[in-house]
Tab-separated table of C-alpha atoms and ligand atoms in Angstrom:
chain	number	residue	atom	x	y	z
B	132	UNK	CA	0.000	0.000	0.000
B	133	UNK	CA	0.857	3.563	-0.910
B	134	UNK	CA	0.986	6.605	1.638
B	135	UNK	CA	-1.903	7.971	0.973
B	136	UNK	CA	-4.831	9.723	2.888
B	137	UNK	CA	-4.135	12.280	6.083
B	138	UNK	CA	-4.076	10.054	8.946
B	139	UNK	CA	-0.468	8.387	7.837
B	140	UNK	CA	1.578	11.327	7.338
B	141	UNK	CA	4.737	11.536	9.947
B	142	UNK	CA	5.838	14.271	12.151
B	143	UNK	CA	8.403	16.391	10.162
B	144	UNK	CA	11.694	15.495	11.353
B	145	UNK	CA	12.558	19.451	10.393
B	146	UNK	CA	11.086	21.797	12.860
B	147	UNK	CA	11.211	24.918	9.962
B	148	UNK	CA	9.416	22.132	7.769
B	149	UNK	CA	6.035	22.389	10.368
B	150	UNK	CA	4.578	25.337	8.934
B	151	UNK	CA	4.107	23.091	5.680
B	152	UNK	CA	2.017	20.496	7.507
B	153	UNK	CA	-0.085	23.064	9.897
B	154	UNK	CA	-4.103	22.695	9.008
B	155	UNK	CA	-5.447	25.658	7.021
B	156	UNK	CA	-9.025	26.594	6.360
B	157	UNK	CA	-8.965	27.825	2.450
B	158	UNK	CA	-12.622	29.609	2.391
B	159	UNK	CA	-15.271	26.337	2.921
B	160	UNK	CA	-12.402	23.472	2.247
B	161	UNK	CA	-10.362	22.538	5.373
B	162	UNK	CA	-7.180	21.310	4.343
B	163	UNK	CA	-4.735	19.190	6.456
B	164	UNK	CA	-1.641	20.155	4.828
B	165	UNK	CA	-0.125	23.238	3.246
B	166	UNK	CA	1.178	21.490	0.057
B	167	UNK	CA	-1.341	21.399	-2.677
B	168	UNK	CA	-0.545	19.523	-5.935
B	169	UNK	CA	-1.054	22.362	-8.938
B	170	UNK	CA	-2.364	21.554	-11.731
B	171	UNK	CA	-0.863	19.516	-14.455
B	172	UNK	CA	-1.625	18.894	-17.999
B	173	UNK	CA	-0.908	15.198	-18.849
B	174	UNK	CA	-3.175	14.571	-21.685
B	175	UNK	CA	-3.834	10.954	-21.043
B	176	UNK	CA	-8.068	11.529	-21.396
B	177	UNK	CA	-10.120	9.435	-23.626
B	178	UNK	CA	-10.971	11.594	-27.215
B	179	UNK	CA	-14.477	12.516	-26.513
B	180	UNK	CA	-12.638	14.169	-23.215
B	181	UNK	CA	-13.617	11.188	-20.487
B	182	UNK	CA	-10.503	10.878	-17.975
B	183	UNK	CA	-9.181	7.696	-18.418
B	184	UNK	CA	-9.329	4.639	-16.213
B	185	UNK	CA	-5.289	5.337	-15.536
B	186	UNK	CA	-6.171	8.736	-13.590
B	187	UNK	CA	-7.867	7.097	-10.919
B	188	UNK	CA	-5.119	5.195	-9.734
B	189	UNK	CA	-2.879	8.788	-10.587
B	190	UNK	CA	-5.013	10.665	-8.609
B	191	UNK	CA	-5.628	8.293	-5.711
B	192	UNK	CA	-1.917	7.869	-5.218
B	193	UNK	CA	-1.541	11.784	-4.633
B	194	UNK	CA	-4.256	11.616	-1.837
B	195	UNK	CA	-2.287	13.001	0.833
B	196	UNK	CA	-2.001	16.703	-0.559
B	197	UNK	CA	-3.338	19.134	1.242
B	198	UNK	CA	-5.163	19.839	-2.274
B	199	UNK	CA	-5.779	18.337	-5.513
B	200	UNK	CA	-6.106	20.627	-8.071
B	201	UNK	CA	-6.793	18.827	-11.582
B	202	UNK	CA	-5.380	19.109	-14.709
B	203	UNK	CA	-6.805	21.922	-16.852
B	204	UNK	CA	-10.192	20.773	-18.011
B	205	UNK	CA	-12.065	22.026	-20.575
B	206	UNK	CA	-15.729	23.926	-20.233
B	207	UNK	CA	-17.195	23.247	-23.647
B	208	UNK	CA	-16.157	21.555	-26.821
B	209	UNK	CA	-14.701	24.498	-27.705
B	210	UNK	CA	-12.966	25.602	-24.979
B	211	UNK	CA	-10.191	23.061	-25.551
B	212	UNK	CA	-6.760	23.253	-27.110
B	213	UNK	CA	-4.891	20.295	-27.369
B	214	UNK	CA	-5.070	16.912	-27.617
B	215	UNK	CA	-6.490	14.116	-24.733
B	216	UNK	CA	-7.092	16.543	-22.289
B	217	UNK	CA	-10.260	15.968	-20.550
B	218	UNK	CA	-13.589	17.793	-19.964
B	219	UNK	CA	-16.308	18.908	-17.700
B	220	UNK	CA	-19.166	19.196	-19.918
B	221	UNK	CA	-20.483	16.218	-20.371
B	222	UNK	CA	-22.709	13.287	-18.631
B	223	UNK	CA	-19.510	11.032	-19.427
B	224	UNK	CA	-17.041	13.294	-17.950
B	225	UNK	CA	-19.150	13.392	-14.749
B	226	UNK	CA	-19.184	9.592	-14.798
B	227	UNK	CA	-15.501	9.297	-15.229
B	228	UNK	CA	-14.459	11.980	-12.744
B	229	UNK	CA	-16.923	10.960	-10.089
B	230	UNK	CA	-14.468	7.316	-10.178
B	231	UNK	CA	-11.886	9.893	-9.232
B	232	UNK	CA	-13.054	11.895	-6.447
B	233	UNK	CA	-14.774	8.964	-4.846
B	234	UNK	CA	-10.828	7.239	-4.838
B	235	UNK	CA	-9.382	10.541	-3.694
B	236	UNK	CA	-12.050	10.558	-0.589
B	237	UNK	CA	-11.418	6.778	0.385
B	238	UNK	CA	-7.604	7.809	0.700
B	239	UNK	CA	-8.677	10.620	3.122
B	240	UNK	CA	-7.702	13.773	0.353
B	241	UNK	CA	-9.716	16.248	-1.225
B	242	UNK	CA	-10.093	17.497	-4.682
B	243	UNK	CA	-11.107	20.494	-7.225
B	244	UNK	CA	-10.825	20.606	-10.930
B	245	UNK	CA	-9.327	23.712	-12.778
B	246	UNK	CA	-12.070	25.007	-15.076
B	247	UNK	CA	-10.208	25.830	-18.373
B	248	UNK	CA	-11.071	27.523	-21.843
B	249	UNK	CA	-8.155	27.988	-23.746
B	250	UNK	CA	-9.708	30.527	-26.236
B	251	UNK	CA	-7.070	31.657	-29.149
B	252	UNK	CA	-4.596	28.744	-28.003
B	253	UNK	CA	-6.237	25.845	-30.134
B	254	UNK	CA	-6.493	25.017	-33.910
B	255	UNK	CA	-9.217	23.791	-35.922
B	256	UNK	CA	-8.509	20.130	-36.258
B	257	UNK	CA	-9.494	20.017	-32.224
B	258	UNK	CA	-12.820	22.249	-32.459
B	259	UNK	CA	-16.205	21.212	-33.591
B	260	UNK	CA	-16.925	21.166	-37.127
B	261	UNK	CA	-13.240	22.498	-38.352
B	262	UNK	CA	-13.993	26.312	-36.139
B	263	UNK	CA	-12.002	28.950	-35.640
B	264	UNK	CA	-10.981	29.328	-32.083
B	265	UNK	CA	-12.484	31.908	-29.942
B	266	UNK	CA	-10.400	35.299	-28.557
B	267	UNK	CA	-11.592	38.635	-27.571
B	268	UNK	CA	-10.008	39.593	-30.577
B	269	UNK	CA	-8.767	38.692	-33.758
B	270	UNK	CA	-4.854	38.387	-32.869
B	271	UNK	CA	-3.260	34.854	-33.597
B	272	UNK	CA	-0.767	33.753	-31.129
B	273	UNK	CA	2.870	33.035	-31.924
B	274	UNK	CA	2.695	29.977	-30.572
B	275	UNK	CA	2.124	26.311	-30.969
B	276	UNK	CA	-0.680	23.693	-29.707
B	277	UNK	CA	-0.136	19.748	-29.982
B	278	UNK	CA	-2.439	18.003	-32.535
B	279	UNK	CA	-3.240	14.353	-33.882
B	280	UNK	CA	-0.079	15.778	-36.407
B	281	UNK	CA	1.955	16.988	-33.505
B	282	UNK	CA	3.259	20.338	-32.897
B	283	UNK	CA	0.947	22.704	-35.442
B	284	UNK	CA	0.837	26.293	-35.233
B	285	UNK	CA	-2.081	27.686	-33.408
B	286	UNK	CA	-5.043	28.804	-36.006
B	287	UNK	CA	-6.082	32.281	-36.098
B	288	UNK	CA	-8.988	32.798	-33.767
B	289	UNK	CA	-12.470	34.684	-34.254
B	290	UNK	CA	-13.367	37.615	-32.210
B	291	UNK	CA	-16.209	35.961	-30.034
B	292	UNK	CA	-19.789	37.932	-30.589
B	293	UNK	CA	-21.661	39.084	-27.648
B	294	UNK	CA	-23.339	35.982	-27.727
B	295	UNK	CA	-20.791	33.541	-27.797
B	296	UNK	CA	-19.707	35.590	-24.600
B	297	UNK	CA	-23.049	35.005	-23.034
B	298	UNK	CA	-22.760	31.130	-24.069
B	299	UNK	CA	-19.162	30.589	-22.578
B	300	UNK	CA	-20.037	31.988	-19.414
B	301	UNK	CA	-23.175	29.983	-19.324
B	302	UNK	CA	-20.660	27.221	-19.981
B	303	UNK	CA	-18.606	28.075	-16.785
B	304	UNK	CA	-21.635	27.937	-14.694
B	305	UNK	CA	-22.769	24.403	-15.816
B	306	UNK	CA	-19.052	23.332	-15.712
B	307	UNK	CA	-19.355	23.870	-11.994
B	308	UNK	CA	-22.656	22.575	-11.904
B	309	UNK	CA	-21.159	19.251	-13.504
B	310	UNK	CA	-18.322	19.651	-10.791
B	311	UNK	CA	-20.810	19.256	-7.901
B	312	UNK	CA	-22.344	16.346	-9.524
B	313	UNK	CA	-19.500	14.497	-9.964
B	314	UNK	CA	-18.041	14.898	-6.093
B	315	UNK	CA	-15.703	17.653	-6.219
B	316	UNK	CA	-14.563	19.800	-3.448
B	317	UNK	CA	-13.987	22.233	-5.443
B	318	UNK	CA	-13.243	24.110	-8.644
B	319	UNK	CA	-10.683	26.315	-9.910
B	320	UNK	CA	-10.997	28.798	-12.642
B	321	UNK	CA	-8.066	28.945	-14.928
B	322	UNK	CA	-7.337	32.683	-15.604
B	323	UNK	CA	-3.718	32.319	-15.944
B	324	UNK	CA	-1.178	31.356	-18.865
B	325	UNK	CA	-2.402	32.896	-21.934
B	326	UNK	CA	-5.897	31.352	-22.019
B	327	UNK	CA	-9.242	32.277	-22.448
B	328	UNK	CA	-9.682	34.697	-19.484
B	329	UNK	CA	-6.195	36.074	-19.641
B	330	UNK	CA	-6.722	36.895	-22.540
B	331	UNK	CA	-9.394	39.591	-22.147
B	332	UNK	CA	-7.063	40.972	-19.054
B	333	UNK	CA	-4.442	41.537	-22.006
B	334	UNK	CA	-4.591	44.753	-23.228
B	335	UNK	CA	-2.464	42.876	-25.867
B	336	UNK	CA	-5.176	40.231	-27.004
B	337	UNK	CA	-8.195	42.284	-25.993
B	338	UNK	CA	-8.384	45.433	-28.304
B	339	UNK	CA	-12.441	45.103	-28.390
B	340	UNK	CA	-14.221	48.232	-28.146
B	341	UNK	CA	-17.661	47.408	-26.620
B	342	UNK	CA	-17.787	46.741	-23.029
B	343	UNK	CA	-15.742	43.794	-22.445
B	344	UNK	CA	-12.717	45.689	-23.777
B	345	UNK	CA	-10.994	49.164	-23.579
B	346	UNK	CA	-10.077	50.245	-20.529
B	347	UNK	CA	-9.013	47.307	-17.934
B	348	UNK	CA	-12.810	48.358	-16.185
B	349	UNK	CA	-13.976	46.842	-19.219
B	350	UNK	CA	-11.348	43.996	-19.855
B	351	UNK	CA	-12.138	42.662	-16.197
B	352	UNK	CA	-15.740	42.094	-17.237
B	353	UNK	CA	-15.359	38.552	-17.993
B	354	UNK	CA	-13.847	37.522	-15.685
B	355	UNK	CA	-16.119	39.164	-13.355
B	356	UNK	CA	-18.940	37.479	-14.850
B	357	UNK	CA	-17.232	33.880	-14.714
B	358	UNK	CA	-16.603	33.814	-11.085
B	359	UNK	CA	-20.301	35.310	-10.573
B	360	UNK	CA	-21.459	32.532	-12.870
B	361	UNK	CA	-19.375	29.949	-11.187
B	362	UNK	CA	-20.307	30.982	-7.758
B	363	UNK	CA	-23.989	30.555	-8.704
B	364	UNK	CA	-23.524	27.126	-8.903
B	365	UNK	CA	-20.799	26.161	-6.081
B	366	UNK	CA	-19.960	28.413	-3.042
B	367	UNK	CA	-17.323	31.441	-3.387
B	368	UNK	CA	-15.634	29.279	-0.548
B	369	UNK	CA	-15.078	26.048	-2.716
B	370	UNK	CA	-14.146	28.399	-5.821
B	371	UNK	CA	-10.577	29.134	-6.150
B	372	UNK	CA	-8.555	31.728	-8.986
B	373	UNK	CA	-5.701	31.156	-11.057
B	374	UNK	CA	-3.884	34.114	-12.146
B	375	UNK	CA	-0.691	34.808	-13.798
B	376	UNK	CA	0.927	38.313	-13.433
B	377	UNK	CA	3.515	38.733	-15.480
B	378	UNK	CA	3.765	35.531	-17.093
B	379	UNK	CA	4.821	35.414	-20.352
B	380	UNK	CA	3.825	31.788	-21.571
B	381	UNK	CA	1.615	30.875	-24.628
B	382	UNK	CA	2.581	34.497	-26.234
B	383	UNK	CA	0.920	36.935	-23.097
B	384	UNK	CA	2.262	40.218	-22.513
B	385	UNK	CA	0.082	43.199	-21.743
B	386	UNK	CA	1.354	47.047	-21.364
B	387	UNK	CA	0.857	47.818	-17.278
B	388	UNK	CA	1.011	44.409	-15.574
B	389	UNK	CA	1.120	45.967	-12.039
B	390	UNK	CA	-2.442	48.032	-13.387
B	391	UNK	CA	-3.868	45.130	-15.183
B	392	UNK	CA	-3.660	42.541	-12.385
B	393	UNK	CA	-3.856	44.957	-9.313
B	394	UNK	CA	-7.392	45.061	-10.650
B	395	UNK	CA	-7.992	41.582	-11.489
B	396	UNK	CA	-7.292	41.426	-7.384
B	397	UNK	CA	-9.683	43.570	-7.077
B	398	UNK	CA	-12.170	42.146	-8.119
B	399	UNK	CA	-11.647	38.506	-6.897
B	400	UNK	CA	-11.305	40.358	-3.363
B	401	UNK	CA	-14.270	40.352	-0.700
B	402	UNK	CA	-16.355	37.263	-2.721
B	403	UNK	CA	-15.098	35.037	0.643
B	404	UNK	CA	-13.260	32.817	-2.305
B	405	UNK	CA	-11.630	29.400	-1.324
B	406	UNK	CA	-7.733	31.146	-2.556
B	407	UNK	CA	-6.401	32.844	-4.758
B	408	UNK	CA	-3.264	30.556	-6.777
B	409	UNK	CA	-0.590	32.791	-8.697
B	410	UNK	CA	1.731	31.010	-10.747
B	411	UNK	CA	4.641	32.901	-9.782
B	412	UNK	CA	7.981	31.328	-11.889
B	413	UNK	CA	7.996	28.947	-14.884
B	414	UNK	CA	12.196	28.715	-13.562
B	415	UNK	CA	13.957	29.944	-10.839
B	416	UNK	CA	15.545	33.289	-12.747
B	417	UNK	CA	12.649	35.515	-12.568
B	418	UNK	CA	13.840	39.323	-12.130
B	419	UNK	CA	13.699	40.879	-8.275
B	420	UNK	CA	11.378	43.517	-9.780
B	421	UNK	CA	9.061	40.799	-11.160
B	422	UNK	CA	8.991	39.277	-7.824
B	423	UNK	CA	8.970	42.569	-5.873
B	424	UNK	CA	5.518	43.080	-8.354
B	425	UNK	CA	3.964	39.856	-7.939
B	426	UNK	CA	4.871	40.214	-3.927
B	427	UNK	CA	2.290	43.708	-4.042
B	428	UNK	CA	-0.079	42.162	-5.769
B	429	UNK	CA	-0.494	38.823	-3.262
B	430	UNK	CA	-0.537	41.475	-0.299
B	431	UNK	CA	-3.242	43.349	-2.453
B	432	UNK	CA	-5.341	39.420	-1.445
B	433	UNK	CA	-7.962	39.870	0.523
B	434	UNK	CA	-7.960	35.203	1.292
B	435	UNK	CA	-5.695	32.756	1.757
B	436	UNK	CA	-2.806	32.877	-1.203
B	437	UNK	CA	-1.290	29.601	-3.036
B	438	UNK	CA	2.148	30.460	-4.916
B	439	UNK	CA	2.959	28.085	-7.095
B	440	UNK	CA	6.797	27.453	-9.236
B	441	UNK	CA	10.220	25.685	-8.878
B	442	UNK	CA	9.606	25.874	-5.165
B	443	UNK	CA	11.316	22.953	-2.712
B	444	UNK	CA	9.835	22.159	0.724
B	445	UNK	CA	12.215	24.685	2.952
B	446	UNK	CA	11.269	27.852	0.555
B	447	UNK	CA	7.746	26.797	1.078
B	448	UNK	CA	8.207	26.330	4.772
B	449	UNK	CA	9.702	30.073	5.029
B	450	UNK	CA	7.133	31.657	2.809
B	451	UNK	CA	4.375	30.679	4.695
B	452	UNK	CA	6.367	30.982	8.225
B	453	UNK	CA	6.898	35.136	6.785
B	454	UNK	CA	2.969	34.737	6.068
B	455	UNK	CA	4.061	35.591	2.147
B	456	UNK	CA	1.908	32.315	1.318
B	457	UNK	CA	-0.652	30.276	3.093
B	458	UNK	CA	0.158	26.881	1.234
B	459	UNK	CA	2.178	26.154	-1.972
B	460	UNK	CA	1.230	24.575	-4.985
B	461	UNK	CA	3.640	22.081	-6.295
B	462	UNK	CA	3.442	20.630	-9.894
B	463	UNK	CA	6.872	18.403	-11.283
B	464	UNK	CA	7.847	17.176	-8.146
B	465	UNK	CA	3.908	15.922	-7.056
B	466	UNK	CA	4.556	14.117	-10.579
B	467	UNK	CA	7.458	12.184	-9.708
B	468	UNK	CA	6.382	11.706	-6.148
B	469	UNK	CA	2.820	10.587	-5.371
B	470	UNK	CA	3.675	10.785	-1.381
B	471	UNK	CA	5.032	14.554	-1.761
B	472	UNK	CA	4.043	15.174	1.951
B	473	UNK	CA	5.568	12.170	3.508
B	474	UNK	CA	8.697	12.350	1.490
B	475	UNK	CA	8.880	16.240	2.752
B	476	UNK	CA	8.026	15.183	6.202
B	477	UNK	CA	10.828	12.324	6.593
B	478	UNK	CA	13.472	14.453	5.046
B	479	UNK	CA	13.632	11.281	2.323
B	480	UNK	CA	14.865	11.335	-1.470
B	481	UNK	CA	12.571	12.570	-3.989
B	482	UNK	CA	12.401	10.882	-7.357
B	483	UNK	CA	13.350	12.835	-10.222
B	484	UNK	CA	10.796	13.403	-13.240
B	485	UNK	CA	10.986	12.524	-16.239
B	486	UNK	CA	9.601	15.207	-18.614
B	487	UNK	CA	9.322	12.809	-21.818
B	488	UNK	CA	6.251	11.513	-19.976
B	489	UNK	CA	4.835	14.372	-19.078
B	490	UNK	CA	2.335	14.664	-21.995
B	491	UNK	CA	0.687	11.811	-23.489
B	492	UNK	CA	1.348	7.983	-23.507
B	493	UNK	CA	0.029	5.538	-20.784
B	494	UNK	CA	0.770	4.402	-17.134
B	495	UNK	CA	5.151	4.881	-17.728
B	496	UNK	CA	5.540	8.213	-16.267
B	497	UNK	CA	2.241	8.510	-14.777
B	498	UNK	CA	1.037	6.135	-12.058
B	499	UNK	CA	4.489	4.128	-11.875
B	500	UNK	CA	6.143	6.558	-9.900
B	501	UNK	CA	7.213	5.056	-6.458
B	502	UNK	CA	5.901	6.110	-3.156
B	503	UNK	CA	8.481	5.353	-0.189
B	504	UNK	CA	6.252	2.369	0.903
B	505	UNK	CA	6.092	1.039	-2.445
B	506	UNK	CA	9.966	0.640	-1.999
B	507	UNK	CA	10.453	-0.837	0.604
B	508	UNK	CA	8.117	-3.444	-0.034
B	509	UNK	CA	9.432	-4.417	-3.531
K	744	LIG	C1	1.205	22.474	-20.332
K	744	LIG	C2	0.771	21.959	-21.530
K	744	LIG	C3	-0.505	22.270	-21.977
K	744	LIG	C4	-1.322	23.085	-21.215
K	744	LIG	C5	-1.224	25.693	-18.533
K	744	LIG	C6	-3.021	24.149	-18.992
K	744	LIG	O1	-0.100	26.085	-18.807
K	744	LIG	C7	-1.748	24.465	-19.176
K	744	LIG	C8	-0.864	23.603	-19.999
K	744	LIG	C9	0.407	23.283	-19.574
K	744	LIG	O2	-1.941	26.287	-17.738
């Protein structure tokens, strides 16, 4: 048997390691632990965008984070980008991922899926009936999605009609709907990394002119109305944010980061949300000013505040001791080590990933990682 669940984790044999494994109450979800597996795309879903059997077992073996947060899962048929990643829009989906939470729950963890429409970031060959991708705007990104042909350029997207708006945010709301159903504790919404919502922060992507673009007033409408529409359907304190200030990935920039996000904060603050997740550093080298920016912005949060990037158990430990963080998402290393909290709690080795595996493919790379009991035993 596998570490899993709450009940088996050691003491820390570090004392500046405790902070990590002090209870925390993140809005309505009361977590055990302060290290939270981030999301992570591993495109290993059936086509029509049912998890596969495989994730159960993935899932199940990562019990004993303080928080699951699921791979990036699309909204709507349209709202996805690459290939084998799976959904939350369907009666299958809620079939497949209600296997999932119900394994997560017998190992004593809890769970929430990140709500995801990639917008502009997709190409035809994945969207229904050959479309266009939708963006605020008409502005392709320099940038790359992986097909059944494999790396393809990403098409050029259509500026969505006031409509389309209306549908995708009716799409959030039964996305979270759909997440209740199938057992979740929660949800996250994926405003980060270049995607759908990010993209109508960016004054770069958004250059609308009715009222979801213009001024960043007008660019926060959307996602305004997404967490309204997802908080309809599950409680503010179950509903956590994803945001990415300064990040630069999938072709994002926009012209007053500090402005453009300050205000994103804004409006996420006083809803009573679950937390607010920043993904802070794709690698270690981001600039002191960057930091210094993204450090404002978290004190500008209202809740309790997940960083996420290249951190290792003793950074996490002293961000949250300094009260810069409340917990700390952690996405390669919860890949390579199912028992994360254990292994950080015992001081032990922690397998190294393998990032050939990280996207596609079956079990190798996936649910074969070891957990420390699995090792001794063999
Ligand atoms: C890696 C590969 C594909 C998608 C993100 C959902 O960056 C993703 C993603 C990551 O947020």
């Amino acid at each position: 048997m596998s570490m899993t669940g709450t009940t088996s984790l050691p003491e820390p044999r570090q004392a500046e390691l405790k902070p990590l494994f002090e209870p925390l109450k993140a809005g309505d979800i009361e977590v055990p632990n302060r290290i939270f597996m981030a999301p992570l795309t591993r495109n290993r879903a059936h086509e029509d965008g049912t998890p596969s059997e495989l994730a159960i077992d993935y899932y199940r073996q990562r019990a004993s984070a303080g928080l699951i947060i699921t791979e990036a899962s699309q909204i709507s048929a349209m709202g996805k980008g690459y290939l084998d990643t799976p959904g939350i829009h369907e009666n299958s989906h809620v079939e497949g991922w209600k296997k999932i939470t119900e394994a997560v729950h017998e190992a004593g963890g809890r769970i929430a899926i990140q709500l995801w429409h990639v917008g502009r970031i997709s190409h035809t060959s994945l969207l229904p009936g050959g479309a266009s991708p939708l963006a605020p705007s008409v502005v392709r990104a320099k940038t790359q999605t992986f097909t059944k042909n494999g790396f393809e350029d990403v098409s050029e997207p259509q500026a969505m009609s006031l409509d389309q708006i209306r549908q995708t945010i009716d799409d959030y709301a039964r996305a979270a709907r759909l997440a209740v159903k199938a057992g979740f504790d929660g949800v996250e919404i994926h405003a980060a990394n270049g995607y759908l919502i990010d993209q109508f922060l960016s004054d770069a992507t958004n250059q609308r002119d009715d009222e979801y673009g213009g001024a960043i007033e007008h660019r926060i409408r959307f996602l305004r109305e997404v967490t309204d529409a997802v908080t309809s359907e599950i409680a503010p304190g179950r509903t956590g944010v994803r945001l990415s200030p300064y990040g630069q990935a999938n072709d994002m920039s926009a012209s007053d980061q500090q402005g453009t996000y300050g205000v994103a904060v804004d409006v996420l603050n006083g809803r009573g949300l679950s937390y607010l997740h920043f993904v802070e550093r794709f690698s270690r080298d981001i600039p002191e000013d960057v930091m210094a920016g993204l450090a404002t912005l978290a004190e500008r949060w209202d809740g309790v505040f997940v960083p996420n990037g290249s951190f290792n158990a003793a950074e996490a430990a002293e961000w949250i001791a300094a009260g810069k963080a409340d917990a700390v998402a952690f996405g390669k290393l919860f890949i390579s080590n199912p028992d994360l909290p254990a292994r950080f709690a015992l001081g032990a080795e922690l397998n190294e990933w393998d990032q050939s595996t990280f996207y596609g493919g079956g079990a190798e790379g996936y649910t074969d990682y070891p957990a420390l009991g699995d090792q001794l035993t063999a």
